[in-house]
Coordinates of C-alpha atoms and ligand atoms in Angstrom, one line a residue:
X149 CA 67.1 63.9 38.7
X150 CA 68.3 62.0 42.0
X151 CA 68.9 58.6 40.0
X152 CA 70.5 60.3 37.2
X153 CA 72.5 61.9 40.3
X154 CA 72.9 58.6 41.7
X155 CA 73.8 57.3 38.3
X156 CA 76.7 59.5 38.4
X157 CA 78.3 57.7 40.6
X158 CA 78.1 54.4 39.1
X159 CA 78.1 55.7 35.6
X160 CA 80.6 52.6 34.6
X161 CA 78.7 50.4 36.5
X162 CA 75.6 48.4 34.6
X163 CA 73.8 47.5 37.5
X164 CA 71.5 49.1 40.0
X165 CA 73.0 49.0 43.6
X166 CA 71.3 46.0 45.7
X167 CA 68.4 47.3 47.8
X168 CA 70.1 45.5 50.5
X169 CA 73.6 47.2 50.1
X170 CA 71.9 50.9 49.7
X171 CA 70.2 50.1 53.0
X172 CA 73.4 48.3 54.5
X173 CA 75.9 50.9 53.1
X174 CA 73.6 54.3 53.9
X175 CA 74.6 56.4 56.1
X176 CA 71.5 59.1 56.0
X177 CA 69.7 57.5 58.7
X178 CA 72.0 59.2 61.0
X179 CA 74.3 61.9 59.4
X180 CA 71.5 64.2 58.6
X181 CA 72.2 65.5 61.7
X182 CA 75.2 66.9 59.9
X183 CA 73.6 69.3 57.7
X184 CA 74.1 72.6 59.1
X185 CA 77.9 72.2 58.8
X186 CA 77.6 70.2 55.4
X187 CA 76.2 73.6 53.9
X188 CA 78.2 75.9 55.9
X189 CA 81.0 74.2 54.4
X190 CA 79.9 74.4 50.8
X191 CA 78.7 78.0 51.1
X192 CA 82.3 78.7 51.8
X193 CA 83.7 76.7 49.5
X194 CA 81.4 78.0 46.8
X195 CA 82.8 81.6 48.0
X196 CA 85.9 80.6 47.5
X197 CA 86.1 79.2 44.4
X198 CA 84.3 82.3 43.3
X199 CA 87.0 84.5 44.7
X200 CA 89.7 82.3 43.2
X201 CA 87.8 82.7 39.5
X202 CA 87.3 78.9 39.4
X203 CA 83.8 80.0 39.3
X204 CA 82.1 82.9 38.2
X205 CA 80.1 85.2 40.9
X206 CA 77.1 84.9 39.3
X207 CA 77.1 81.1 39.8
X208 CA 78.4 81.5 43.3
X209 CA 75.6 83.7 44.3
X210 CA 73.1 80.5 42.6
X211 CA 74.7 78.2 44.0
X212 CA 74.7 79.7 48.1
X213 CA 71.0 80.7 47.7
X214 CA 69.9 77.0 46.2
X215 CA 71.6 75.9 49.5
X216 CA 70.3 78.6 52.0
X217 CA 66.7 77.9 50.7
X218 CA 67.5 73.7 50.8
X219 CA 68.6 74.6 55.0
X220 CA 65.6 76.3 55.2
X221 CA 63.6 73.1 53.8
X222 CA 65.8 71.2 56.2
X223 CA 64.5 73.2 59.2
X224 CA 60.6 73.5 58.0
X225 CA 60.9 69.4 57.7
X226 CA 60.3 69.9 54.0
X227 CA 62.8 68.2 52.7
X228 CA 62.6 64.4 51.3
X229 CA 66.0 62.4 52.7
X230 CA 66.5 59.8 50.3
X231 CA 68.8 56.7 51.3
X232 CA 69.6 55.7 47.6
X233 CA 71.7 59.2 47.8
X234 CA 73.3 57.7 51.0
X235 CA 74.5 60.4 52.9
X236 CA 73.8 63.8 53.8
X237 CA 76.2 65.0 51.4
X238 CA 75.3 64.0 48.5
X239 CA 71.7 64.4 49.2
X240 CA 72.2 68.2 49.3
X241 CA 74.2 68.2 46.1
X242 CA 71.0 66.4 44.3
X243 CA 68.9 68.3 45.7
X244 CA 70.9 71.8 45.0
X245 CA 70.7 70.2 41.3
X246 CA 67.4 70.2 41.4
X247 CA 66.7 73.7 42.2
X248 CA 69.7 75.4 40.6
X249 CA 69.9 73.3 37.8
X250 CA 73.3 72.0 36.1
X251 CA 75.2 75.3 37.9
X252 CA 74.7 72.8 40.9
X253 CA 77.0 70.7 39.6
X254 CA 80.3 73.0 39.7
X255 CA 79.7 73.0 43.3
X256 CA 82.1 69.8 43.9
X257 CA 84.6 71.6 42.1
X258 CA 88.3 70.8 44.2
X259 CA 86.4 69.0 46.6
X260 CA 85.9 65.6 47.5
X261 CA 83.5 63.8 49.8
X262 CA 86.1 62.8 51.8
X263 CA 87.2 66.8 52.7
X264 CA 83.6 67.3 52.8
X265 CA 82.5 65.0 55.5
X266 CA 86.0 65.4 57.6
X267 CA 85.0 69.2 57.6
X268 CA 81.5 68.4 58.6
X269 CA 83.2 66.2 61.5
X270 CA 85.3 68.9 62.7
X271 CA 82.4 71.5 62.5
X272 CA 80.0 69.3 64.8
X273 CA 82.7 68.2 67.4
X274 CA 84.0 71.9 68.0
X275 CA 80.0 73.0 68.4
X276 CA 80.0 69.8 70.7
X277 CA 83.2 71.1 72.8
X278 CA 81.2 74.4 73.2
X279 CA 77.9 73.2 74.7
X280 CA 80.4 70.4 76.5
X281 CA 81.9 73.2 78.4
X282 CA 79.4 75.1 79.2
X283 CA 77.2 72.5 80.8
X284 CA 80.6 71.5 82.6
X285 CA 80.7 75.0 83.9
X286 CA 77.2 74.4 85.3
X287 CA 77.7 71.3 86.8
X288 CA 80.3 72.8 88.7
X289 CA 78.4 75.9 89.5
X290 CA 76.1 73.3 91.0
X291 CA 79.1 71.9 93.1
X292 CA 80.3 75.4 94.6
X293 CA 76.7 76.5 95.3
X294 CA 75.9 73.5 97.3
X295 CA 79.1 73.2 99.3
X296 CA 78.3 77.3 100.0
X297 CA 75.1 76.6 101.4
X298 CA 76.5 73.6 103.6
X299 CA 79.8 75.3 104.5
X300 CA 79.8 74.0 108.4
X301 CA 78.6 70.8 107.6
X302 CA 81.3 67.7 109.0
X303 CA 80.8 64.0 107.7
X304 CA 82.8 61.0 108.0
X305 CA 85.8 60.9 105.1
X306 CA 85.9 57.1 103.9
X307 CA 88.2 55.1 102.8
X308 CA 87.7 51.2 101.8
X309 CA 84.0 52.5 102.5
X310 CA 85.1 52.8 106.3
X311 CA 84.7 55.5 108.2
X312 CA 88.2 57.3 108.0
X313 CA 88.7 61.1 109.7
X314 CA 86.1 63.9 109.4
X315 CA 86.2 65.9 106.7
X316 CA 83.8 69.3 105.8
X317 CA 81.5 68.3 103.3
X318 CA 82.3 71.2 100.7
X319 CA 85.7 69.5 100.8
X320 CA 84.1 66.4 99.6
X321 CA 82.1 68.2 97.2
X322 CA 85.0 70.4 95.7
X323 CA 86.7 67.5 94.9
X324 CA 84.5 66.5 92.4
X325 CA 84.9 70.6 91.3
X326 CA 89.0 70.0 90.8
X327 CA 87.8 66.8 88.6
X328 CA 85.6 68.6 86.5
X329 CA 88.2 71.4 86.5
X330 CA 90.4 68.9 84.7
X331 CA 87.7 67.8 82.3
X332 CA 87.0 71.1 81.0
X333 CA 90.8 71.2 80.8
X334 CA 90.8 68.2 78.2
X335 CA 87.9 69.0 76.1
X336 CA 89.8 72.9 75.4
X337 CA 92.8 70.5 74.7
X338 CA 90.8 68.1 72.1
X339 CA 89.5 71.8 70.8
X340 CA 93.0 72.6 69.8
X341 CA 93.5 69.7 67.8
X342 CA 89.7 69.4 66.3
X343 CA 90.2 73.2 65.3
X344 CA 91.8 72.1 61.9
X345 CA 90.3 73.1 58.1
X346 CA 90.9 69.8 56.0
X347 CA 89.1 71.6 52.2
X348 CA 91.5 70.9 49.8
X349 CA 92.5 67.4 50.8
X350 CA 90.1 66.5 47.9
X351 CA 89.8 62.9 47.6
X352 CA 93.3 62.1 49.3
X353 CA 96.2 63.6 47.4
X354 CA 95.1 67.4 47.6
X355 CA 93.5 69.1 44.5
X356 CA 94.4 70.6 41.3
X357 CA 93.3 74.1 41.5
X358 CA 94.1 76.7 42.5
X359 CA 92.1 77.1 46.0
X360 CA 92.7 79.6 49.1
X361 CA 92.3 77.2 52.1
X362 CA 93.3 80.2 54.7
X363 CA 90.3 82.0 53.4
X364 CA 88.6 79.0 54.0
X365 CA 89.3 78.3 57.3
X366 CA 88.5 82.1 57.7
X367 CA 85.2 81.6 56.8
X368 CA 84.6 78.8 58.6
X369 CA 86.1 79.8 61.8
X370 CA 89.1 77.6 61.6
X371 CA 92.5 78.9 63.7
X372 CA 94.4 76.1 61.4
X373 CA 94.8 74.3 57.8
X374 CA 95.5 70.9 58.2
X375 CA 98.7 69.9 56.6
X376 CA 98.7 66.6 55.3
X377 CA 96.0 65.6 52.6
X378 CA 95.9 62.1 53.5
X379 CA 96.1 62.2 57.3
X380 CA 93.5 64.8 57.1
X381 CA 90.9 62.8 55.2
X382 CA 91.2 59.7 57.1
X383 CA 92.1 60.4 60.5
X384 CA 89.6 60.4 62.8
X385 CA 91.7 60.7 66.6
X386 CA 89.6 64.3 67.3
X387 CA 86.4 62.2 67.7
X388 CA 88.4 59.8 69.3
X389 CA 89.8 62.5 71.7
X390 CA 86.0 64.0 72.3
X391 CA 84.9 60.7 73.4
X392 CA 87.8 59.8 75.9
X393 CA 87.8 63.0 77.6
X394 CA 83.6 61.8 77.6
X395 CA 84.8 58.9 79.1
X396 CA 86.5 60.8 81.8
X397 CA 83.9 62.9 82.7
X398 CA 81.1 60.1 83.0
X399 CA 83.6 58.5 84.9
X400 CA 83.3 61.7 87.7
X401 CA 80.3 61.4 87.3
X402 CA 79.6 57.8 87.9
X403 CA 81.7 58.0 91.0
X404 CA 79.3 60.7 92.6
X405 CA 76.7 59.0 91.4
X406 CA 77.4 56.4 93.4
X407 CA 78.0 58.1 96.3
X408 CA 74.9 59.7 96.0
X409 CA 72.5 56.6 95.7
X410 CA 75.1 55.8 98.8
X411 CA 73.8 58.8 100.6
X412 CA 70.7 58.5 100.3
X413 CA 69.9 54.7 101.2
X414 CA 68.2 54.3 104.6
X415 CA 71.8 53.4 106.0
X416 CA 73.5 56.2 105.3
X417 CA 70.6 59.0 105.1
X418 CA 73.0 61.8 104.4
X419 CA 70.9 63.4 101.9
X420 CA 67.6 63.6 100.6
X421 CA 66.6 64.1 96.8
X422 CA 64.3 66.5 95.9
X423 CA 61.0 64.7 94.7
X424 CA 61.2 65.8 91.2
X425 CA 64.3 64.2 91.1
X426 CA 63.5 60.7 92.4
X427 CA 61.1 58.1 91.1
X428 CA 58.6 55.8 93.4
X429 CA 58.5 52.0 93.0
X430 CA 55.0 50.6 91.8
X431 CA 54.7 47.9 94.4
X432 CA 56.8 49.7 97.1
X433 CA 55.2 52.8 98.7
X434 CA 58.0 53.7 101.2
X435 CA 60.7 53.8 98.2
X436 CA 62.0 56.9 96.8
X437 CA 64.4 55.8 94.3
X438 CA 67.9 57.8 93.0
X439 CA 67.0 56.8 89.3
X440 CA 68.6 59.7 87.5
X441 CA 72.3 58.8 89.5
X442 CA 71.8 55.0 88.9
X443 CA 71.3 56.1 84.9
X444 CA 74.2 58.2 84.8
X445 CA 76.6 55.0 86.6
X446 CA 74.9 53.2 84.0
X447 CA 75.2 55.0 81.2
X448 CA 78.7 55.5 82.0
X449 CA 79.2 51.9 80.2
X450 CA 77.7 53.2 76.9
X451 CA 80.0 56.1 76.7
X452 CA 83.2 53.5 76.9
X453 CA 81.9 51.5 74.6
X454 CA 81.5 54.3 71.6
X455 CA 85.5 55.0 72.4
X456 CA 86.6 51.6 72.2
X457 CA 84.3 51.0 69.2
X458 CA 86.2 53.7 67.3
X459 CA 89.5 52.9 68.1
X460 CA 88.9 49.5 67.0
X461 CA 87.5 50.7 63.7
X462 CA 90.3 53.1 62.8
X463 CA 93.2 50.4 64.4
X464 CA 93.4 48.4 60.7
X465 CA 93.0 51.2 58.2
X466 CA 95.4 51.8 55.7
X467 CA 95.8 55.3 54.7
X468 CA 93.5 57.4 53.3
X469 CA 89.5 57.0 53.9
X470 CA 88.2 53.8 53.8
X471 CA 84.1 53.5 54.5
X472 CA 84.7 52.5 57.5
X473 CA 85.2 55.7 58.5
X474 CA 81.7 56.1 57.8
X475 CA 81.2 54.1 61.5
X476 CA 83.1 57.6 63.7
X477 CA 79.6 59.1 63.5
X478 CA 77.1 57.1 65.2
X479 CA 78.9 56.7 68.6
X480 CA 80.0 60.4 68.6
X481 CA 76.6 61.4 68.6
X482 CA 75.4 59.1 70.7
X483 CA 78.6 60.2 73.2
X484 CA 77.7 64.0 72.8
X485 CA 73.8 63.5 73.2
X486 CA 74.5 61.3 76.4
X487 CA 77.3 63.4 78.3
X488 CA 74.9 66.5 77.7
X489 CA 72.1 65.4 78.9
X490 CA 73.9 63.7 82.3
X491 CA 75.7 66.8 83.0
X492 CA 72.6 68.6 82.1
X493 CA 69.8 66.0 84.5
X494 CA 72.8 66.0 87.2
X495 CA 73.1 69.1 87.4
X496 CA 69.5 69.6 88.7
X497 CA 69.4 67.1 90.8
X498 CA 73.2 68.1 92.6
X499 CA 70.7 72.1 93.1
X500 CA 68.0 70.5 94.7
X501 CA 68.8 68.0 96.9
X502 CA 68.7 68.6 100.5
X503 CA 71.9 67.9 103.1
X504 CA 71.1 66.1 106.3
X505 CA 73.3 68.1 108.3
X506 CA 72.7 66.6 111.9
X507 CA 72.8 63.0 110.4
X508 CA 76.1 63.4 108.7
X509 CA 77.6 65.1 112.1
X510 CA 76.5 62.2 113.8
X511 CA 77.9 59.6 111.5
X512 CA 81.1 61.5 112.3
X513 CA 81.0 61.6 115.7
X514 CA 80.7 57.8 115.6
X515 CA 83.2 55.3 116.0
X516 CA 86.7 55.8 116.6
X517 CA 87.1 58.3 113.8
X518 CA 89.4 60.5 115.9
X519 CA 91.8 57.5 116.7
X520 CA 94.6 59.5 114.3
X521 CA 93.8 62.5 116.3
X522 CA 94.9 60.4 119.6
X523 CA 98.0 59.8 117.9
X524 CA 98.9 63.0 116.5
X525 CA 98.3 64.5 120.4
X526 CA 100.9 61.4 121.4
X527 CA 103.2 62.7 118.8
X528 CA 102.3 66.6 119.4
X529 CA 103.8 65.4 122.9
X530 CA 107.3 63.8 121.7
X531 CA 105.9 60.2 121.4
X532 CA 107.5 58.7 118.0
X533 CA 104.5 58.1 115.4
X534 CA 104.9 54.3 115.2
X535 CA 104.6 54.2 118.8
X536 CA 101.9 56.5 119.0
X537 CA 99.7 54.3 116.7
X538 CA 100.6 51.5 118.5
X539 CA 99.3 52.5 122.2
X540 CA 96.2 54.5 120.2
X541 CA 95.8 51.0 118.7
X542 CA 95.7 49.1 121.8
X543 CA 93.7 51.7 123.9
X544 CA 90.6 51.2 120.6
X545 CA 90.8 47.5 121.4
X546 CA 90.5 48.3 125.0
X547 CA 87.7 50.8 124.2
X548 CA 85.7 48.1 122.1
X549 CA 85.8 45.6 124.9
X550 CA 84.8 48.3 127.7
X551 CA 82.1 49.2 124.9
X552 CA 82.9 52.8 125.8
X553 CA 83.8 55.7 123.2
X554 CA 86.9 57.7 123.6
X555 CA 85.2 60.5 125.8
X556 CA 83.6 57.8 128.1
X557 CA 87.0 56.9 128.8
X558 CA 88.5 58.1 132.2
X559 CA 91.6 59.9 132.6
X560 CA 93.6 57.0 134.5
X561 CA 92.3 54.6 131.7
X562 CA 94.0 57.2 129.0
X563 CA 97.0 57.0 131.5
X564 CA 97.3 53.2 131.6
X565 CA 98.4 53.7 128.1
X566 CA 100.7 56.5 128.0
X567 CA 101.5 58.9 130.7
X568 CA 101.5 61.7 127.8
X569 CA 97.7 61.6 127.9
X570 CA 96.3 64.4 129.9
X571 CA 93.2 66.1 130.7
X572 CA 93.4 68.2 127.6
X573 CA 92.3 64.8 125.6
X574 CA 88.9 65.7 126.0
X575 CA 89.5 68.9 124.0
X576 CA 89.8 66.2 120.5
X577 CA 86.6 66.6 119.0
X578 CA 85.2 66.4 115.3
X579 CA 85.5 70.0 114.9
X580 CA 89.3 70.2 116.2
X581 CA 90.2 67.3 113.8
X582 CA 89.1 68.8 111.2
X583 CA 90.6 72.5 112.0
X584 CA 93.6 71.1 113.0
X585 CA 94.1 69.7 108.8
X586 CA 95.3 73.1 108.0
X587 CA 97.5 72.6 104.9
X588 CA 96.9 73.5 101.6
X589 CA 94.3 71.4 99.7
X590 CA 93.2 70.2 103.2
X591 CA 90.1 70.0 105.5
X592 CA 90.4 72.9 107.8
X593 CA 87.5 75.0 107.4
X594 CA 89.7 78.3 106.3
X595 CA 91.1 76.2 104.0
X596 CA 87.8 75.2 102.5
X597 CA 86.8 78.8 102.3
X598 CA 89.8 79.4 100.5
X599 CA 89.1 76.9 97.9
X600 CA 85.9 78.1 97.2
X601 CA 87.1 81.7 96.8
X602 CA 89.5 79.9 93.9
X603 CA 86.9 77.6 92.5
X604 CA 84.4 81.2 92.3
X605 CA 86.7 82.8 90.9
X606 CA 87.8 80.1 88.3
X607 CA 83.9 80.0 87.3
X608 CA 83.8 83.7 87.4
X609 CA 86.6 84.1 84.4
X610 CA 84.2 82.5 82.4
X611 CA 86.0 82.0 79.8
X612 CA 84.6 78.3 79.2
Ligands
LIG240 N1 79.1 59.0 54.3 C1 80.6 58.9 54.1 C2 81.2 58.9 55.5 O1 80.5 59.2 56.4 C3 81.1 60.1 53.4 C4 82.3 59.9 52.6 C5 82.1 58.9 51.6 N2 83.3 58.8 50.7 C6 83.5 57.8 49.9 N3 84.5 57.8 49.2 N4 82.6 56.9 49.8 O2 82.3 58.6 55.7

């Protein structure tokens, strides 16, 4: 029965199919991933064409129950995937003829592989958007609950990796939340376009019977019937979309990542990760390694390269599907698997690690970090800001020779600088600084709490 299916195909041909070309061309290997969709979608086309009278309801009702039982096979591991059929599609078909019998066959009635495997691409990404989001919403769940439970805590704001101004570290931290925020804002995006039926494309020019594609998309929980036959059997920019708004994310990622294996080196020893999240080395005892942040920098890499592998496949196509189309599936699950499971490890790790509160209040006590404050007293007091940086310039230069911190500093040695400087100089502290960046989307502590009342609220909604 499966050669004589196979022989279907090639029923003009004389030849067998090279051993080497089945293996080369199949695509089973990987796109039996997609079977769940691939017999949703002929379940509801087999409805259809029942409703429509193209088949009868008796043969309907065979034809649904052959494929329920062959899912069923599917899930118990029963079933025998067979790369002369190539792909998943067509070894459900031989196999449905196999248990229904010839009935089977009326199944690929106004249908065509190519509609078949598009809808089967559009199924999986918009079940990929929907775990996507969710773990997003986690992640930044993860954000808000650690910036909560370290809401005092001040560290040293970089820039050029140099110690810049103090900042709260929930600040820091909901930064990463207003990235994410935009993430989750580009996968519903990417949703809006994936959300589109293609059945009834047929091969490429549409088909002739007469089918109901809105009760199709019904079924199938489509908002939308695609519109163009051809663009909708060969177009593939939905997985493209899925796997640069990837891109984006593992990029946030990445950068915290960083930051994190940053934090908790022996220099910095801002943080500490929780055991079950770090590795040991097996000829280092004193090492406690950030392995799960250094994977997710890394694997940052192999989620580019899936989206520029696809656009570089679909650049050269001529319209409508060409095979290799077949080369959109591979990378998106690869993409899909990978951002899940980051988000997913990350996640964990972001909950349990531990802040080192009076290390990172140090680090921004240190230095010259309040040298804008200086300048922003000079200008409080009518000193122009050019000139202000100027003489709070000079008096650091002065301070580094002396080898003496701003508060060592003595009143007369302020003075020798500007005779704006008085005793209230001593008042600038970390905390002040930081109060004193009262604006909206700034440092200042009631600021902070009122982005975290936004971001709970934002995550409370829910509606991910
Ligand atoms: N396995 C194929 C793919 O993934 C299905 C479509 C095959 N269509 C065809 N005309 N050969 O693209």
């Amino acid at each position: 029965m499966v050669r004589e299916n196979r022989k279907g195909l090639r029923a003009r041909f004389q030849k067998q199919v090279d051993k080497l070309v089945e293996a080369y061309t199949a695509s089973i290997p990987f796109d039996w991933k997609l079977y769940p969709y691939d017999i949703a979608g002929s379940i509801a086309h087999a409805r259809m064409l029942a409703k429509q009278g193209i088949i009868s309801d008796k043969e309907a009702k065979t034809i649904t129950e052959g494929l329920a039982s062959i899912k069923q096979e599917i899930e118990q591991g029963k079933f025998q995937f067979k790369p002369e059929l190539e792909d998943i599609h067509m070894n459900i078909e031989a196999r449905l003829l196999e248990r229904v019998g010839e009935v089977g066959g009326k199944l690929h009635t106004a249908r065509s592989r190519n509609d078949q495997v598009a809808l089967s691409m559009r199924l999986f990404t918009k079940e990929a958007i929907a775990e996507t989001l969710v773990k997003l919403r986690g992640f930044q769940q993860a954000l808000i609950s650690l910036a909560e439970a370290n809401k005092g805590v001040v560290m040293p704001g970089y820039t050029h990796l140099q110690p810049a101004q103090p900042v709260l570290l929930a600040h820091h931290l909901l930064a990463y939340f207003e990235m994410l925020q935009r993430d989750i804002d580009r996968f519903r995006d990417c949703l809006k376009r994936t959300d589109v039926m293609p059945l009834g494309s047929g091969a490429l020019a549409g088909v002739a019977y007469d089918v109901d594609r809105d009760f199709l998309a019904r079924e199938l929980g489509f908002s939308r019937i695609s519109q163009n036959s051809m663009d909708a059997v060969s177009d593939r920019d939905f997985v493209v979309e899925y796997e640069a708004a990837a891109s984006l994310t593992m990029m946030h990622l990445s950068r915290l990542a960083e930051e994190i294996i940053l934090w908790s080196s022996g220099e910095f020893n801002f943080i500490e990760l929780d055991e079950a999240y770090a590795t040991g080395s097996s000829i280092m005892p004193q090492k406690k390694n950030p392995d799960v942040a250094e994977l997710v920098r890394g694997k940052t890499g192999r989620v580019y390269g899936k989206l520029m592998a696809l656009l570089t496949t679909l650049k050269g196509l001529p319209l409508a599907y060409n095979r290799d189309i077949q080369e959109d599936k591979e990378g998106l699950f690869d993409t899909v698997d990978t951002l899940l499971s980051s988000l997913e490890v990350f996640t964990g790790m972001v909950r349990t690690l531990r802040v080192k509160a009076e290390n990172t209040g140090q680090a921004a006590r240190q230095g010259y970090i309040l040298a804008t404050d200086l300048a922003d007293y000079l200008v409080k007091k009518g000193e122009p800001f050019r000139t202000a940086h100027d003489i709070v310039s000079r008096l650091v230069s002065y301070a580094m020779e002396k080898g003496k911190s701003f508060g060592e500093l003595s009143l007369s040695e302020y003075k020798d600088f500007s005779p704006l400087f008085g005793e209230d100089v001593y008042s600038i502290t970390v905390t002040s600084s930081v109060a004193a960046k009262d604006v909206v989307g700034g440092t200042a502590p009631r600021q902070v709490e009122q982005a975290l009342v936004t971001a709970k609220k934002i995550i409370g909604e829910g509606e991910s």
